[in-house]
Amino acid sequence: MKRSKAFYIALLIIGVCAISASFFIQGDDLKPLSGTFIGIGASSVGFSISKLLMLRAVRRNPKLEKQASIDYHDERNTIIRNQAKAKAGDFTQWLIMAVAYITILISAPLWVTLAVVIVFLIYHFMSSYLIFKYQKNM
């Protein structure tokens, strides 16, 4: 989905406003809200600056965008991306279980441990469903 330059400028302004607003939030019980505003603002500013710089580079060199599109849709690069996602998923699976064991060891509330285990189960159900779906299609 292509977005215009105005969208990213608006996102940049919203990010700066969120960071600025976080400095006006006072009080110990409002610190999480202040931190959330800083996080949202910083990520919005970083993302919008990155996209604006990319739009500028594409505007100066249109061949760059065409080559990037060709590279992205190349079959070999698609296979490489899918293999990387699969490896990352395998790693994440074990990371989720490690977090579950850590929550048990630190005596976290039961709902935290159950939430982590549910995420693990959702991952496995999704991967089983997708394996079945792709085997049917091929």
Coordinates of C-alpha atoms in Angstrom, one line a residue:
M1 CA 0.0 0.0 0.0
K2 CA 1.5 3.3 -1.1
R3 CA 1.0 6.3 1.2
S4 CA 1.6 9.9 0.4
K5 CA 4.3 12.1 1.8
A6 CA 1.6 14.0 3.8
F7 CA 0.7 10.9 5.8
Y8 CA 4.3 10.5 7.0
I9 CA 4.6 14.2 7.8
A10 CA 1.4 14.0 9.8
L11 CA 2.7 10.8 11.6
L12 CA 6.0 12.7 12.3
I13 CA 4.0 15.6 13.9
I14 CA 1.9 13.2 15.9
G15 CA 5.0 11.5 17.2
V16 CA 6.6 14.8 18.2
C17 CA 3.4 15.8 20.0
A18 CA 3.2 12.5 21.8
I19 CA 6.8 12.9 23.0
S20 CA 6.1 16.5 24.1
A21 CA 2.9 15.5 25.9
S22 CA 4.8 12.9 27.9
F23 CA 6.9 15.6 29.5
F24 CA 3.7 17.3 30.8
I25 CA 2.3 14.2 32.5
Q26 CA 3.3 14.4 36.1
G27 CA 2.9 12.0 39.0
D28 CA 4.1 8.5 40.0
D29 CA 0.9 6.8 39.1
L30 CA 1.0 8.3 35.6
K31 CA 4.6 7.2 34.7
P32 CA 3.4 4.2 32.6
L33 CA 1.3 6.6 30.5
S34 CA 4.2 8.9 30.1
G35 CA 6.4 6.0 29.0
T36 CA 3.8 4.8 26.6
F37 CA 3.6 8.3 25.0
I38 CA 7.4 8.4 24.7
G39 CA 7.4 4.9 23.1
I40 CA 4.6 5.6 20.6
G41 CA 6.1 9.0 19.8
A42 CA 9.6 7.8 19.3
S43 CA 8.5 4.9 17.1
S44 CA 6.3 7.2 15.0
V45 CA 9.1 9.7 14.6
G46 CA 11.6 7.0 13.6
F47 CA 9.2 5.3 11.2
S48 CA 8.1 8.5 9.5
I49 CA 11.6 9.8 9.1
S50 CA 12.7 6.5 7.6
K51 CA 9.8 6.5 5.1
L52 CA 10.3 10.2 4.2
L53 CA 14.0 9.5 3.5
M54 CA 13.1 6.5 1.4
L55 CA 10.5 8.5 -0.6
R56 CA 13.2 11.2 -1.2
A57 CA 15.7 8.6 -2.4
V58 CA 13.1 7.1 -4.8
R59 CA 12.2 10.5 -6.1
R60 CA 15.8 11.2 -6.9
N61 CA 16.4 7.8 -8.5
P62 CA 13.3 6.0 -9.9
K63 CA 15.4 3.1 -11.1
L64 CA 16.1 2.3 -7.5
E65 CA 12.5 1.7 -6.7
K66 CA 12.0 -0.5 -9.8
Q67 CA 15.0 -2.6 -9.0
A68 CA 13.9 -2.9 -5.3
S69 CA 10.5 -4.1 -6.5
I70 CA 12.0 -6.6 -8.9
D71 CA 14.3 -7.9 -6.1
Y72 CA 11.4 -8.1 -3.6
H73 CA 9.2 -10.2 -5.9
D74 CA 12.1 -12.4 -7.2
E75 CA 11.3 -16.1 -6.5
R76 CA 14.6 -16.8 -4.9
N77 CA 14.3 -13.9 -2.5
T78 CA 10.8 -14.9 -1.6
I79 CA 12.0 -18.4 -0.7
I80 CA 14.8 -16.9 1.4
R81 CA 12.3 -14.7 3.2
N82 CA 10.0 -17.6 3.9
Q83 CA 12.8 -19.7 5.3
A84 CA 14.0 -16.9 7.5
K85 CA 10.4 -16.5 8.8
A86 CA 10.2 -20.2 9.5
K87 CA 13.5 -20.2 11.4
A88 CA 12.4 -17.1 13.4
G89 CA 9.1 -18.9 14.2
D90 CA 11.0 -22.0 15.5
F91 CA 13.2 -19.8 17.7
T92 CA 10.2 -17.8 18.9
Q93 CA 8.4 -21.1 19.9
W94 CA 11.2 -22.0 22.3
L95 CA 11.6 -18.4 23.5
I96 CA 7.9 -18.5 24.5
M97 CA 8.3 -21.7 26.4
A98 CA 11.4 -20.2 28.2
V99 CA 9.3 -17.2 29.2
A100 CA 6.6 -19.6 30.5
Y101 CA 9.2 -21.4 32.7
I102 CA 10.6 -18.2 33.9
T103 CA 7.1 -17.0 35.0
I104 CA 6.8 -20.3 36.9
L105 CA 10.2 -19.9 38.6
I106 CA 9.6 -16.3 39.7
S107 CA 6.1 -17.2 41.0
A108 CA 4.3 -14.9 38.7
P109 CA 0.5 -14.9 38.9
L110 CA -1.1 -17.9 37.3
W111 CA -2.8 -15.9 34.6
V112 CA 0.5 -14.7 33.3
T113 CA 1.8 -18.2 32.9
L114 CA -1.5 -19.3 31.3
A115 CA -1.4 -16.4 28.9
V116 CA 2.1 -17.4 27.7
V117 CA 1.1 -21.0 27.3
I118 CA -2.0 -20.0 25.3
V119 CA 0.2 -18.0 23.0
F120 CA 2.4 -21.1 22.5
L121 CA -0.7 -23.2 21.8
I122 CA -2.1 -20.6 19.3
Y123 CA 1.3 -20.7 17.5
H124 CA 1.1 -24.5 17.2
F125 CA -2.5 -24.6 16.1
M126 CA -1.9 -22.0 13.5
S127 CA 1.2 -23.8 12.2
S128 CA -0.7 -27.1 12.0
Y129 CA -3.6 -25.5 10.2
L130 CA -1.3 -23.8 7.7
I131 CA 0.6 -27.0 7.1
F132 CA -2.7 -28.8 6.4
K133 CA -3.9 -25.9 4.1
Y134 CA -0.7 -25.7 2.1
Q135 CA -0.5 -29.5 1.7
K136 CA -4.0 -29.4 0.3
N137 CA -3.2 -26.7 -2.2
M138 CA 0.0 -28.4 -3.5

